[in-house]
C-alpha angles and dihedrals in degrees: 000000000000122000094251090055092050091048093049092050093050094045092048089054100040102029108020093170094060116121129232134206103241115240097015104087093125089060093061112116103169147312137255127247087259090056098255111152113234121215129193109231096211090055090050090052091050091051091055094044092050100036100038101027094233129140124266090250093049090049092052092047090049092051093045092051102036108026118019096052096046112109111196099173133279093322095059111137123251122239119203140173124217115230114254 
């Protein structure tokens, strides 16, 4: 079982009201003690590049405009980047 599947199972059991970013399950890397699902931005970009055939820059712009700024209440997911 992949990490995102394990995380989703735990969150569903422990924090059933947590919100997800649709289409980005494979970018899930964990969750907080409050049950907020954590996504890795670079994995989200790769999903868009691969799935939608868009450039890295277009993927980042899409995420900036449509995903990262969306506040959906106190269960809004967290988006993070790993340091390089």
